[in-house]
JSON list of C-alpha atoms in Angstrom, two decimals:
[
{"chain": "A", "resi": 1, "resn": "UNK", "atom": "CA", "xyz": [7.77, 8.75, 10.20]},
{"chain": "A", "resi": 2, "resn": "UNK", "atom": "CA", "xyz": [10.74, 9.00, 7.91]},
{"chain": "A", "resi": 3, "resn": "UNK", "atom": "CA", "xyz": [11.02, 7.70, 4.36]},
{"chain": "A", "resi": 4, "resn": "UNK", "atom": "CA", "xyz": [13.30, 4.93, 5.62]},
{"chain": "A", "resi": 5, "resn": "UNK", "atom": "CA", "xyz": [10.67, 3.84, 8.19]},
{"chain": "A", "resi": 6, "resn": "UNK", "atom": "CA", "xyz": [8.00, 3.80, 5.49]},
{"chain": "A", "resi": 7, "resn": "UNK", "atom": "CA", "xyz": [10.36, 1.70, 3.35]},
{"chain": "A", "resi": 8, "resn": "UNK", "atom": "CA", "xyz": [10.97, -0.78, 6.20]},
{"chain": "A", "resi": 9, "resn": "UNK", "atom": "CA", "xyz": [7.16, -1.18, 6.77]},
{"chain": "A", "resi": 10, "resn": "UNK", "atom": "CA", "xyz": [6.62, -1.83, 3.02]},
{"chain": "A", "resi": 11, "resn": "UNK", "atom": "CA", "xyz": [9.50, -4.29, 2.76]},
{"chain": "A", "resi": 12, "resn": "UNK", "atom": "CA", "xyz": [8.33, -6.12, 5.87]},
{"chain": "A", "resi": 13, "resn": "UNK", "atom": "CA", "xyz": [5.58, -7.90, 3.92]},
{"chain": "A", "resi": 14, "resn": "UNK", "atom": "CA", "xyz": [6.24, -11.32, 2.37]},
{"chain": "A", "resi": 15, "resn": "UNK", "atom": "CA", "xyz": [7.74, -11.20, -1.11]},
{"chain": "A", "resi": 16, "resn": "UNK", "atom": "CA", "xyz": [7.77, -7.39, -1.16]},
{"chain": "A", "resi": 17, "resn": "UNK", "atom": "CA", "xyz": [10.54, -5.73, -3.12]},
{"chain": "A", "resi": 18, "resn": "UNK", "atom": "CA", "xyz": [11.61, -2.21, -4.01]},
{"chain": "A", "resi": 19, "resn": "UNK", "atom": "CA", "xyz": [11.63, -1.01, -7.56]},
{"chain": "A", "resi": 20, "resn": "UNK", "atom": "CA", "xyz": [11.39, 2.38, -9.26]},
{"chain": "A", "resi": 21, "resn": "UNK", "atom": "CA", "xyz": [8.59, 4.07, -11.15]},
{"chain": "A", "resi": 22, "resn": "UNK", "atom": "CA", "xyz": [8.68, 7.55, -12.71]},
{"chain": "A", "resi": 23, "resn": "UNK", "atom": "CA", "xyz": [11.91, 8.39, -10.81]},
{"chain": "A", "resi": 24, "resn": "UNK", "atom": "CA", "xyz": [10.67, 7.52, -7.31]},
{"chain": "A", "resi": 25, "resn": "UNK", "atom": "CA", "xyz": [10.82, 4.33, -5.25]},
{"chain": "A", "resi": 26, "resn": "UNK", "atom": "CA", "xyz": [7.90, 1.94, -5.33]},
{"chain": "A", "resi": 27, "resn": "UNK", "atom": "CA", "xyz": [7.09, -1.27, -3.57]},
{"chain": "A", "resi": 28, "resn": "UNK", "atom": "CA", "xyz": [5.72, -4.33, -5.27]},
{"chain": "A", "resi": 29, "resn": "UNK", "atom": "CA", "xyz": [4.86, -7.94, -4.47]},
{"chain": "A", "resi": 30, "resn": "UNK", "atom": "CA", "xyz": [5.71, -11.08, -6.43]},
{"chain": "A", "resi": 31, "resn": "UNK", "atom": "CA", "xyz": [4.21, -10.74, -9.89]},
{"chain": "A", "resi": 32, "resn": "UNK", "atom": "CA", "xyz": [5.12, -7.05, -10.01]},
{"chain": "A", "resi": 33, "resn": "UNK", "atom": "CA", "xyz": [1.92, -5.51, -8.63]},
{"chain": "A", "resi": 34, "resn": "UNK", "atom": "CA", "xyz": [2.55, -2.15, -7.01]},
{"chain": "A", "resi": 35, "resn": "UNK", "atom": "CA", "xyz": [1.15, -1.55, -3.52]},
{"chain": "A", "resi": 36, "resn": "UNK", "atom": "CA", "xyz": [3.01, 1.62, -2.32]},
{"chain": "A", "resi": 37, "resn": "UNK", "atom": "CA", "xyz": [5.36, 4.38, -3.44]},
{"chain": "A", "resi": 38, "resn": "UNK", "atom": "CA", "xyz": [7.61, 6.96, -1.83]},
{"chain": "A", "resi": 39, "resn": "UNK", "atom": "CA", "xyz": [8.52, 10.54, -2.67]},
{"chain": "A", "resi": 40, "resn": "UNK", "atom": "CA", "xyz": [5.59, 11.53, -4.81]},
{"chain": "A", "resi": 41, "resn": "UNK", "atom": "CA", "xyz": [4.77, 14.32, -5.29]},
{"chain": "A", "resi": 42, "resn": "UNK", "atom": "CA", "xyz": [7.79, 15.08, -3.12]},
{"chain": "A", "resi": 43, "resn": "UNK", "atom": "CA", "xyz": [9.95, 13.51, -0.39]},
{"chain": "A", "resi": 44, "resn": "UNK", "atom": "CA", "xyz": [7.41, 14.39, 2.37]},
{"chain": "A", "resi": 45, "resn": "UNK", "atom": "CA", "xyz": [4.88, 11.91, 1.05]},
{"chain": "A", "resi": 46, "resn": "UNK", "atom": "CA", "xyz": [4.28, 8.22, 0.51]},
{"chain": "A", "resi": 47, "resn": "UNK", "atom": "CA", "xyz": [1.34, 6.51, -1.20]},
{"chain": "A", "resi": 48, "resn": "UNK", "atom": "CA", "xyz": [-0.60, 3.28, -0.55]},
{"chain": "A", "resi": 49, "resn": "UNK", "atom": "CA", "xyz": [-2.79, 1.78, -3.22]},
{"chain": "A", "resi": 50, "resn": "UNK", "atom": "CA", "xyz": [-6.10, 1.09, -1.53]},
{"chain": "A", "resi": 51, "resn": "UNK", "atom": "CA", "xyz": [-9.60, 0.38, -2.78]},
{"chain": "A", "resi": 52, "resn": "UNK", "atom": "CA", "xyz": [-11.92, 3.40, -2.83]},
{"chain": "A", "resi": 53, "resn": "UNK", "atom": "CA", "xyz": [-13.79, 1.97, 0.17]},
{"chain": "A", "resi": 54, "resn": "UNK", "atom": "CA", "xyz": [-10.58, 1.45, 2.15]},
{"chain": "A", "resi": 55, "resn": "UNK", "atom": "CA", "xyz": [-9.45, 4.96, 1.21]},
{"chain": "A", "resi": 56, "resn": "UNK", "atom": "CA", "xyz": [-12.67, 6.41, 2.60]},
{"chain": "A", "resi": 57, "resn": "UNK", "atom": "CA", "xyz": [-12.17, 4.51, 5.85]},
{"chain": "A", "resi": 58, "resn": "UNK", "atom": "CA", "xyz": [-8.54, 5.52, 6.35]},
{"chain": "A", "resi": 59, "resn": "UNK", "atom": "CA", "xyz": [-9.00, 9.16, 5.32]},
{"chain": "A", "resi": 60, "resn": "UNK", "atom": "CA", "xyz": [-12.01, 9.41, 7.62]},
{"chain": "A", "resi": 61, "resn": "UNK", "atom": "CA", "xyz": [-10.13, 7.93, 10.61]},
{"chain": "A", "resi": 62, "resn": "UNK", "atom": "CA", "xyz": [-6.82, 9.78, 10.13]},
{"chain": "A", "resi": 63, "resn": "UNK", "atom": "CA", "xyz": [-7.28, 12.84, 7.85]},
{"chain": "A", "resi": 64, "resn": "UNK", "atom": "CA", "xyz": [-4.04, 14.39, 9.02]},
{"chain": "A", "resi": 65, "resn": "UNK", "atom": "CA", "xyz": [-2.19, 11.30, 7.71]},
{"chain": "A", "resi": 66, "resn": "UNK", "atom": "CA", "xyz": [-4.13, 10.07, 4.69]},
{"chain": "A", "resi": 67, "resn": "UNK", "atom": "CA", "xyz": [-5.20, 12.23, 1.71]},
{"chain": "A", "resi": 68, "resn": "UNK", "atom": "CA", "xyz": [-6.73, 10.98, -1.59]},
{"chain": "A", "resi": 69, "resn": "UNK", "atom": "CA", "xyz": [-4.31, 11.44, -4.53]},
{"chain": "A", "resi": 70, "resn": "UNK", "atom": "CA", "xyz": [-5.64, 14.08, -6.91]},
{"chain": "A", "resi": 71, "resn": "UNK", "atom": "CA", "xyz": [-7.47, 13.03, -10.07]},
{"chain": "A", "resi": 72, "resn": "UNK", "atom": "CA", "xyz": [-8.36, 9.58, -11.38]},
{"chain": "A", "resi": 73, "resn": "UNK", "atom": "CA", "xyz": [-5.71, 7.68, -9.41]},
{"chain": "A", "resi": 74, "resn": "UNK", "atom": "CA", "xyz": [-7.20, 9.09, -6.20]},
{"chain": "A", "resi": 75, "resn": "UNK", "atom": "CA", "xyz": [-10.74, 8.18, -7.26]},
{"chain": "A", "resi": 76, "resn": "UNK", "atom": "CA", "xyz": [-9.42, 4.66, -7.79]},
{"chain": "A", "resi": 77, "resn": "UNK", "atom": "CA", "xyz": [-8.09, 4.46, -4.20]},
{"chain": "A", "resi": 78, "resn": "UNK", "atom": "CA", "xyz": [-4.53, 5.80, -4.43]},
{"chain": "A", "resi": 79, "resn": "UNK", "atom": "CA", "xyz": [-3.99, 7.47, -1.12]},
{"chain": "A", "resi": 80, "resn": "UNK", "atom": "CA", "xyz": [-1.16, 9.84, -0.15]},
{"chain": "A", "resi": 81, "resn": "UNK", "atom": "CA", "xyz": [0.50, 9.38, 3.22]},
{"chain": "A", "resi": 82, "resn": "UNK", "atom": "CA", "xyz": [1.84, 12.50, 4.96]},
{"chain": "A", "resi": 83, "resn": "UNK", "atom": "CA", "xyz": [5.05, 11.04, 6.38]},
{"chain": "A", "resi": 84, "resn": "UNK", "atom": "CA", "xyz": [5.54, 13.67, 9.10]},
{"chain": "A", "resi": 85, "resn": "UNK", "atom": "CA", "xyz": [2.12, 12.87, 10.61]},
{"chain": "A", "resi": 86, "resn": "UNK", "atom": "CA", "xyz": [2.27, 9.07, 10.16]},
{"chain": "A", "resi": 87, "resn": "UNK", "atom": "CA", "xyz": [3.30, 6.52, 12.74]},
{"chain": "A", "resi": 88, "resn": "UNK", "atom": "CA", "xyz": [3.92, 2.82, 12.21]},
{"chain": "A", "resi": 89, "resn": "UNK", "atom": "CA", "xyz": [0.78, 2.06, 14.22]},
{"chain": "A", "resi": 90, "resn": "UNK", "atom": "CA", "xyz": [-1.35, 4.18, 11.84]},
{"chain": "A", "resi": 91, "resn": "UNK", "atom": "CA", "xyz": [0.46, 3.19, 8.63]},
{"chain": "A", "resi": 92, "resn": "UNK", "atom": "CA", "xyz": [0.69, -0.59, 9.17]},
{"chain": "A", "resi": 93, "resn": "UNK", "atom": "CA", "xyz": [-3.02, -1.41, 8.62]},
{"chain": "A", "resi": 94, "resn": "UNK", "atom": "CA", "xyz": [-3.20, 0.77, 5.51]},
{"chain": "A", "resi": 95, "resn": "UNK", "atom": "CA", "xyz": [0.01, -0.78, 4.10]},
{"chain": "A", "resi": 96, "resn": "UNK", "atom": "CA", "xyz": [-1.36, -4.26, 4.91]},
{"chain": "A", "resi": 97, "resn": "UNK", "atom": "CA", "xyz": [-4.62, -3.46, 3.05]},
{"chain": "A", "resi": 98, "resn": "UNK", "atom": "CA", "xyz": [-2.62, -2.25, 0.04]},
{"chain": "A", "resi": 99, "resn": "UNK", "atom": "CA", "xyz": [-0.31, -5.31, 0.14]},
{"chain": "A", "resi": 100, "resn": "UNK", "atom": "CA", "xyz": [-3.28, -7.68, 0.42]},
{"chain": "A", "resi": 101, "resn": "UNK", "atom": "CA", "xyz": [-4.90, -6.22, -2.64]},
{"chain": "A", "resi": 102, "resn": "UNK", "atom": "CA", "xyz": [-1.70, -6.68, -4.68]},
{"chain": "A", "resi": 103, "resn": "UNK", "atom": "CA", "xyz": [-0.55, -10.07, -3.34]},
{"chain": "A", "resi": 104, "resn": "UNK", "atom": "CA", "xyz": [-1.09, -13.05, -5.63]},
{"chain": "A", "resi": 105, "resn": "UNK", "atom": "CA", "xyz": [-3.67, -15.64, -4.73]},
{"chain": "A", "resi": 106, "resn": "UNK", "atom": "CA", "xyz": [-2.74, -19.05, -3.32]},
{"chain": "A", "resi": 107, "resn": "UNK", "atom": "CA", "xyz": [-4.52, -22.29, -4.07]},
{"chain": "A", "resi": 108, "resn": "UNK", "atom": "CA", "xyz": [-4.25, -24.61, -1.08]},
{"chain": "A", "resi": 109, "resn": "UNK", "atom": "CA", "xyz": [-5.53, -27.69, -2.89]},
{"chain": "A", "resi": 110, "resn": "UNK", "atom": "CA", "xyz": [-6.58, -28.47, -6.47]},
{"chain": "A", "resi": 111, "resn": "UNK", "atom": "CA", "xyz": [-10.24, -28.72, -5.37]},
{"chain": "A", "resi": 112, "resn": "UNK", "atom": "CA", "xyz": [-10.22, -25.72, -3.04]},
{"chain": "A", "resi": 113, "resn": "UNK", "atom": "CA", "xyz": [-11.03, -22.12, -3.90]},
{"chain": "A", "resi": 114, "resn": "UNK", "atom": "CA", "xyz": [-8.16, -19.68, -4.10]},
{"chain": "A", "resi": 115, "resn": "UNK", "atom": "CA", "xyz": [-7.40, -17.72, -0.97]},
{"chain": "A", "resi": 116, "resn": "UNK", "atom": "CA", "xyz": [-5.63, -14.40, -0.72]},
{"chain": "A", "resi": 117, "resn": "UNK", "atom": "CA", "xyz": [-2.51, -14.24, 1.35]},
{"chain": "A", "resi": 118, "resn": "UNK", "atom": "CA", "xyz": [-4.66, -12.35, 3.83]},
{"chain": "A", "resi": 119, "resn": "UNK", "atom": "CA", "xyz": [-6.87, -15.37, 4.42]},
{"chain": "A", "resi": 120, "resn": "UNK", "atom": "CA", "xyz": [-9.84, -13.74, 2.76]},
{"chain": "A", "resi": 121, "resn": "UNK", "atom": "CA", "xyz": [-11.92, -15.91, 0.45]},
{"chain": "A", "resi": 122, "resn": "UNK", "atom": "CA", "xyz": [-12.00, -14.62, -3.05]},
{"chain": "A", "resi": 123, "resn": "UNK", "atom": "CA", "xyz": [-15.50, -14.71, -4.68]},
{"chain": "A", "resi": 124, "resn": "UNK", "atom": "CA", "xyz": [-15.63, -17.04, -7.66]}
]
């Protein structure tokens, strides 16, 4: 996967936009929440912001693609993506998980509970 392919996957989610953080591209959803970055620590890597549980699942399934970021960010779920080893088929579910965690909640009716954009009920 190239950086441009990673970018296209990230920008393919509703209301996703590209911004910049610490001199490298990042991808955010409405409200400004970050869900992915490119080119950190260098141009051969991307990053998806997962939960620690999601990170464990993706790293376990595809260790040649996904690697926990070093330090506290990694313990919090930030997961590096080795672009050379990644494919759209492997990246798409991880990017979707990251986007879902960052996407704002929707309220379908005044009486109804909020739902995430991923159709998962949010505990009250």
